[in-house]
Every structure is written in structure tokens, then in C-alpha cells.
């Protein structure tokens, strides 16, 4: 996959352009590095078509999305030295979805990796925080004039519980560097 | 799908026989009602082949599993009057997996459904508790002599945080009645 291909078909995550943060592209799906990863290697997999719900996907898109989840998950588990993975989809607002575009979280896990932050299941509370942050920060970017429409901040208050002080949104440069690195690592994976 | 078909090919969830709790069967996957659902309609989707990790699935099994997740999710959202869904896989011990057999949790969600139990993200803490309970209770059944080998209880202490007093393991009769009901509801779903 070349940068030229990506430039020819810009990728959106909901209303937000994310082309340079994409590290893997299939006919129907893409994989994206994260603004505020919960743990190293925490990435997102989305369908290229911007639809809010899993039920909106065609069977072909559904198969492709989860085959992509499986391949990307295997890669991040290897690259980040993990032993397990959390795979989670918040499918709809009442399940905690922030950006209205289907996205599967893939989070590499290691033994005791969240011991200091609340234990093995703290990943989910952090995930809720990350969903809120993602939306807030992406909206902040919109407010600075990239595209889309701003929000009045109401939506931010939906995820009040988590504010992990160790986590800061990463710079675009940092995300792009990781995307280039992971693109190379995907190329090492076997096809199936 | 007839009971006769199921009897001809008994279904296992990890080491545990669960044939009568299965409500949907495809060539590679099945859907199972839950011992201790977090919310009404909380069900599990597994590959028929007993493998612990998503990476162990073939591409065909992976596609089939998630097409089944999508169809079953659409059905439970309709039947239980929900508006959203949580879809989650604990893929490996260090991600909180209890039974070493791939299983996707599908949990129908409604607005403010967990307000009294901790809010929208309480679903995940409950999920961890449920994984622990599932394992403990299934192991308890094993200890009563059904099959497999007993455990000394060490594994139970892995999920100490959640003990939702409102939730009790359901009887086999109750689970089988729900499985029959959901089997009928699946028959009303369109193929795709």
C-alpha cells in the first residue's frame, strides 16, 4: 500500500479525515492508529464506508472488517510483545459509542499490564474514557477549522468517570510515525 | 434447525456440554443463551471448533463467526427492545478470558439501562464478573460429575471486583426455554 493510493482515496473516521494515520487498507476496511492509546498498540479497525452501526454493514463488509481485525490483532500482539487481546465494539450511542462510524477497538494485553491502573478489567473503563476523549479531541480539531461542524461540549460530559492523567493526546507526527512503522509490520504478516 | 440435528452433533463451550442452551447453529458457529446475563438478551457466539484464540480460527470460521454475531445481534436488539449493543471478546487469559474457547459477548443496550448499577460503562465491569461467574459455575457443574476436570478454586479469585447481588445463575429449564424462544425469533430474521 503506497501513500499515493491513500491520497487518491482519503479515509474518514466519521466526519474526520484520518488518511495519514491509517496503516492498513483493504477493499472495505482500514486500520488506524490511536490518538490516546490505552496501552501500546491500541488501534481501531473501521469499514471504509461511514456507517454508524454493525447492522448497516453488508455481509461482505462484515467479513472483511473482522478478517482485518484478526490480521491486525495478530500483528499488534506480536509487535507489542503481548499475550492476549481485548476486542470491543460500542455499537450505538447507548452502548457508549462516541464517533458515529463503526469501529472495533483492538488492545494488546500482557499479564498485570493494568495492575497499577485498577487491574485487568480497568481496560474497559479506560476504553470509555478514550471514546470520550477521541470525540472531544477530534471535535476540538474541527473547531480549529479542519472540517465538519463544532459541538457545544454537551457530548463531552457523557464520559465523566475516567481521566487517566498519564495519557495525553499524541501529536500528528507521532501518530504518523507509528502508522508508517505498523504499515511495514503488516507487510510481514502472512496473508491468512 | 431441529433438536434432532443438535442431538446428532453435541455442542461444547470449552469442556462443557451446552447443546440444549444453543439457539442458533451455522456450519461453523453457534449462539448460546447465558447462565447469568448482565442484561436481558445477553448471549454468546462461539465457533463450533473448540479453540482458545481468535488467531486460531481459519478465515472461513472468522467470517462465519462475525456474520453470526451480526445476525444474532440484530435479532436480540429487536426482541429485547434495545437501541444499541456491546460486542466484546476477551481473547486470551491476560485480557480476562475465563473459558478457553473463543466467545463474543453480545449485550443489548437501552438508554440509562445501567444507571442504577454504575452507568453506561458498568457493563464492562459486570462482564468481567460474568466471565468469572461463568467459569466458576460451569466448573461447579463439572465438580458435580458431568465431565472434565475440577479446579481447586484458584481461578475463581481472578475476578474479585464484581458481585452483583441481583444476578443469580439461571436454571437449565429457564435457559432452555429462552433458547427455544430465540430459535423461533432467529427464524423470523432475513438471511442477510
mmCIF file of C-alpha atoms in Angstrom, chain A:
data_model
loop_
_atom_site.group_PDB
_atom_site.id
_atom_site.type_symbol
_atom_site.label_atom_id
_atom_site.label_comp_id
_atom_site.label_asym_id
_atom_site.label_seq_id
_atom_site.Cartn_x
_atom_site.Cartn_y
_atom_site.Cartn_z
ATOM 1 C CA UNK A 1 0.000 0.000 0.000
ATOM 2 C CA UNK A 2 1.561 3.278 -1.042
ATOM 3 C CA UNK A 3 0.919 6.771 0.231
ATOM 4 C CA UNK A 4 -0.215 7.579 -3.313
ATOM 5 C CA UNK A 5 -3.067 5.076 -3.059
ATOM 6 C CA UNK A 6 -4.169 6.617 0.217
ATOM 7 C CA UNK A 7 -4.017 10.143 -1.194
ATOM 8 C CA UNK A 8 -6.195 9.064 -4.089
ATOM 9 C CA UNK A 9 -8.912 7.847 -1.710
ATOM 10 C CA UNK A 10 -8.906 9.870 1.507
ATOM 11 C CA UNK A 11 -10.074 7.975 4.596
ATOM 12 C CA UNK A 12 -12.585 9.356 7.050
ATOM 13 C CA UNK A 13 -13.326 8.314 10.609
ATOM 14 C CA UNK A 14 -16.840 9.650 10.998
ATOM 15 C CA UNK A 15 -16.566 13.244 9.745
ATOM 16 C CA UNK A 16 -12.836 13.422 10.460
ATOM 17 C CA UNK A 17 -10.072 12.996 7.829
ATOM 18 C CA UNK A 18 -7.532 10.464 9.160
ATOM 19 C CA UNK A 19 -5.707 9.371 5.991
ATOM 20 C CA UNK A 20 -2.157 9.817 7.329
ATOM 21 C CA UNK A 21 -2.917 7.814 10.492
ATOM 22 C CA UNK A 22 -4.093 4.766 8.515
ATOM 23 C CA UNK A 23 -1.612 1.871 8.441
ATOM 24 C CA UNK A 24 -3.608 -0.845 6.682
ATOM 25 C CA UNK A 25 -6.167 -0.714 3.936
ATOM 26 C CA UNK A 26 -8.319 -3.413 2.367
ATOM 27 C CA UNK A 27 -11.068 -3.081 -0.189
ATOM 28 C CA UNK A 28 -13.686 -2.471 2.517
ATOM 29 C CA UNK A 29 -11.829 -1.748 5.762
ATOM 30 C CA UNK A 30 -8.950 0.208 7.244
ATOM 31 C CA UNK A 31 -6.849 0.204 10.414
ATOM 32 C CA UNK A 32 -5.988 3.403 12.251
ATOM 33 C CA UNK A 33 -3.507 4.303 14.990
ATOM 34 C CA UNK A 34 -4.968 5.937 18.044
ATOM 35 C CA UNK A 35 -4.911 9.467 19.382
ATOM 36 C CA UNK A 36 -4.735 8.382 23.016
ATOM 37 C CA UNK A 37 -3.979 4.658 23.165
ATOM 38 C CA UNK A 38 -4.972 2.931 26.410
ATOM 39 C CA UNK A 39 -1.991 0.611 26.036
ATOM 40 C CA UNK A 40 0.786 0.405 23.401
ATOM 41 C CA UNK A 41 -0.607 -0.947 20.143
ATOM 42 C CA UNK A 42 -4.234 0.022 20.834
ATOM 43 C CA UNK A 43 -5.636 0.546 17.320
ATOM 44 C CA UNK A 44 -9.015 0.877 15.611
ATOM 45 C CA UNK A 45 -10.472 -1.039 12.655
ATOM 46 C CA UNK A 46 -13.322 0.537 10.661
ATOM 47 C CA UNK A 47 -15.241 -0.044 7.473
ATOM 48 C CA UNK A 48 -14.291 2.446 4.750
ATOM 49 C CA UNK A 49 -17.950 3.283 4.279
ATOM 50 C CA UNK A 50 -19.056 5.660 7.034
ATOM 51 C CA UNK A 51 -21.976 3.905 8.712
ATOM 52 C CA UNK A 52 -22.837 4.083 12.410
ATOM 53 C CA UNK A 53 -23.972 0.540 13.186
ATOM 54 C CA UNK A 54 -22.729 -3.013 12.576
ATOM 55 C CA UNK A 55 -26.214 -3.822 11.231
ATOM 56 C CA UNK A 56 -25.623 -1.207 8.496
ATOM 57 C CA UNK A 57 -22.710 -3.247 7.098
ATOM 58 C CA UNK A 58 -23.212 -5.609 4.187
ATOM 59 C CA UNK A 59 -22.187 -9.234 4.745
ATOM 60 C CA UNK A 60 -19.112 -8.610 2.557
ATOM 61 C CA UNK A 61 -18.105 -5.584 4.636
ATOM 62 C CA UNK A 62 -18.723 -7.533 7.861
ATOM 63 C CA UNK A 63 -16.465 -10.415 6.789
ATOM 64 C CA UNK A 64 -13.763 -8.064 5.590
ATOM 65 C CA UNK A 65 -13.895 -5.975 8.782
ATOM 66 C CA UNK A 66 -13.376 -8.958 11.070
ATOM 67 C CA UNK A 67 -10.796 -10.660 8.880
ATOM 68 C CA UNK A 68 -8.952 -7.337 9.114
ATOM 69 C CA UNK A 69 -9.438 -7.261 12.895
ATOM 70 C CA UNK A 70 -7.960 -10.768 13.096
ATOM 71 C CA UNK A 71 -4.923 -9.957 10.937
ATOM 72 C CA UNK A 72 -4.217 -6.609 12.603
ATOM 73 C CA UNK A 73 -4.732 -8.122 16.064
ATOM 74 C CA UNK A 74 -2.186 -10.843 15.338
ATOM 75 C CA UNK A 75 0.282 -8.203 14.160
ATOM 76 C CA UNK A 76 -0.053 -5.862 17.168
ATOM 77 C CA UNK A 77 0.120 -8.797 19.591
ATOM 78 C CA UNK A 78 3.454 -9.786 18.007
ATOM 79 C CA UNK A 79 4.899 -6.288 17.591
ATOM 80 C CA UNK A 80 3.989 -5.072 21.093
ATOM 81 C CA UNK A 81 5.027 -8.316 22.823
ATOM 82 C CA UNK A 82 1.522 -9.046 24.122
ATOM 83 C CA UNK A 83 -0.098 -12.342 25.147
ATOM 84 C CA UNK A 84 -3.822 -11.513 24.816
ATOM 85 C CA UNK A 85 -6.173 -9.011 23.192
ATOM 86 C CA UNK A 86 -9.339 -7.137 24.025
ATOM 87 C CA UNK A 87 -11.619 -6.670 21.027
ATOM 88 C CA UNK A 88 -14.597 -4.385 21.653
ATOM 89 C CA UNK A 89 -17.255 -2.551 19.682
ATOM 90 C CA UNK A 90 -19.579 0.041 21.167
ATOM 91 C CA UNK A 91 -22.358 -0.345 18.634
ATOM 92 C CA UNK A 92 -24.634 2.659 19.111
ATOM 93 C CA UNK A 93 -24.848 5.644 21.470
ATOM 94 C CA UNK A 94 -26.494 3.706 24.310
ATOM 95 C CA UNK A 95 -23.546 1.294 24.307
ATOM 96 C CA UNK A 96 -21.055 4.176 24.704
ATOM 97 C CA UNK A 97 -20.226 4.876 21.037
ATOM 98 C CA UNK A 98 -18.848 8.381 20.513
ATOM 99 C CA UNK A 99 -17.917 8.744 16.832
ATOM 100 C CA UNK A 100 -20.875 7.530 14.700
ATOM 101 C CA UNK A 101 -18.785 5.264 12.489
ATOM 102 C CA UNK A 102 -18.395 1.529 13.259
ATOM 103 C CA UNK A 103 -15.017 0.914 14.910
ATOM 104 C CA UNK A 104 -13.547 -2.131 16.630
ATOM 105 C CA UNK A 105 -11.006 -1.427 19.356
ATOM 106 C CA UNK A 106 -8.081 -3.874 19.376
ATOM 107 C CA UNK A 107 -5.998 -3.632 22.556
ATOM 108 C CA UNK A 108 -2.917 -5.834 23.104
ATOM 109 C CA UNK A 109 -2.726 -7.140 26.679
ATOM 110 C CA UNK A 110 0.062 -8.528 28.855
ATOM 111 C CA UNK A 111 -0.061 -10.091 32.315
ATOM 112 C CA UNK A 112 -0.566 -7.443 35.012
ATOM 113 C CA UNK A 113 -0.309 -4.607 32.453
ATOM 114 C CA UNK A 114 -3.025 -2.566 34.167
ATOM 115 C CA UNK A 115 -2.260 -3.575 37.756
ATOM 116 C CA UNK A 116 -1.285 -0.021 38.704
ATOM 117 C CA UNK A 117 -4.360 1.404 36.981
ATOM 118 C CA UNK A 118 -7.063 -0.795 38.509
ATOM 119 C CA UNK A 119 -6.480 -4.369 37.325
ATOM 120 C CA UNK A 120 -7.315 -6.477 34.281
ATOM 121 C CA UNK A 121 -10.803 -5.005 33.775
ATOM 122 C CA UNK A 122 -9.682 -1.373 34.061
ATOM 123 C CA UNK A 123 -9.216 -1.589 30.294
ATOM 124 C CA UNK A 124 -12.947 -1.071 29.835
ATOM 125 C CA UNK A 125 -13.242 1.989 31.988
ATOM 126 C CA UNK A 126 -10.220 3.382 30.178
ATOM 127 C CA UNK A 127 -11.901 2.474 26.901
ATOM 128 C CA UNK A 128 -14.939 4.539 27.823
ATOM 129 C CA UNK A 129 -12.654 7.423 28.679
ATOM 130 C CA UNK A 130 -10.836 7.016 25.395
ATOM 131 C CA UNK A 131 -14.092 7.046 23.424
ATOM 132 C CA UNK A 132 -14.980 10.311 25.116
ATOM 133 C CA UNK A 133 -11.539 11.783 24.617
ATOM 134 C CA UNK A 134 -11.416 10.740 20.979
ATOM 135 C CA UNK A 135 -14.647 12.500 20.275
ATOM 136 C CA UNK A 136 -13.731 15.581 22.291
ATOM 137 C CA UNK A 137 -10.309 15.968 20.774
ATOM 138 C CA UNK A 138 -11.476 15.285 17.244
ATOM 139 C CA UNK A 139 -14.205 17.831 17.804
ATOM 140 C CA UNK A 140 -11.626 20.264 19.120
ATOM 141 C CA UNK A 141 -9.734 19.791 15.896
ATOM 142 C CA UNK A 142 -12.905 20.511 13.975
ATOM 143 C CA UNK A 143 -13.415 23.692 15.979
ATOM 144 C CA UNK A 144 -9.985 24.791 14.812
ATOM 145 C CA UNK A 145 -11.397 24.729 11.288
ATOM 146 C CA UNK A 146 -10.448 21.444 9.605
ATOM 147 C CA UNK A 147 -13.929 20.343 8.571
ATOM 148 C CA UNK A 148 -17.300 19.294 9.885
ATOM 149 C CA UNK A 149 -19.336 21.150 12.451
ATOM 150 C CA UNK A 150 -18.459 22.066 16.017
ATOM 151 C CA UNK A 151 -20.296 20.917 19.115
ATOM 152 C CA UNK A 152 -21.213 22.861 22.188
ATOM 153 C CA UNK A 153 -19.479 20.457 24.526
ATOM 154 C CA UNK A 154 -22.602 18.671 25.714
ATOM 155 C CA UNK A 155 -21.360 15.384 24.381
ATOM 156 C CA UNK A 156 -18.147 15.626 26.387
ATOM 157 C CA UNK A 157 -19.908 15.140 29.655
ATOM 158 C CA UNK A 158 -21.104 11.684 28.667
ATOM 159 C CA UNK A 159 -17.860 10.066 29.812
ATOM 160 C CA UNK A 160 -17.025 11.699 33.117
ATOM 161 C CA UNK A 161 -15.620 8.741 35.011
ATOM 162 C CA UNK A 162 -12.166 8.299 33.607
ATOM 163 C CA UNK A 163 -9.409 10.801 33.339
ATOM 164 C CA UNK A 164 -6.149 8.947 33.306
ATOM 165 C CA UNK A 165 -3.586 11.669 33.935
ATOM 166 C CA UNK A 166 -0.791 9.662 32.324
ATOM 167 C CA UNK A 167 -2.478 9.762 28.940
ATOM 168 C CA UNK A 168 -2.101 12.723 26.615
ATOM 169 C CA UNK A 169 -3.305 13.031 23.040
ATOM 170 C CA UNK A 170 -0.386 12.320 20.754
ATOM 171 C CA UNK A 171 0.896 14.661 18.096
ATOM 172 C CA UNK A 172 0.048 14.054 14.455
ATOM 173 C CA UNK A 173 3.767 13.466 13.804
ATOM 174 C CA UNK A 174 3.917 10.732 16.448
ATOM 175 C CA UNK A 175 0.810 9.023 15.079
ATOM 176 C CA UNK A 176 2.067 9.182 11.501
ATOM 177 C CA UNK A 177 5.419 7.686 12.517
ATOM 178 C CA UNK A 178 3.639 4.792 14.233
ATOM 179 C CA UNK A 179 1.369 4.317 11.210
ATOM 180 C CA UNK A 180 4.423 4.029 8.917
ATOM 181 C CA UNK A 181 6.033 1.545 11.319
ATOM 182 C CA UNK A 182 2.890 -0.613 11.569
ATOM 183 C CA UNK A 183 2.409 -0.500 7.790
ATOM 184 C CA UNK A 184 5.818 -2.156 7.493
ATOM 185 C CA UNK A 185 4.940 -4.719 10.163
ATOM 186 C CA UNK A 186 1.664 -5.621 8.404
ATOM 187 C CA UNK A 187 3.688 -6.391 5.296
ATOM 188 C CA UNK A 188 5.495 -9.119 7.281
ATOM 189 C CA UNK A 189 2.255 -10.922 8.210
ATOM 190 C CA UNK A 190 1.153 -13.987 6.318
ATOM 191 C CA UNK A 191 -1.928 -13.421 4.176
ATOM 192 C CA UNK A 192 -4.307 -15.643 6.138
#
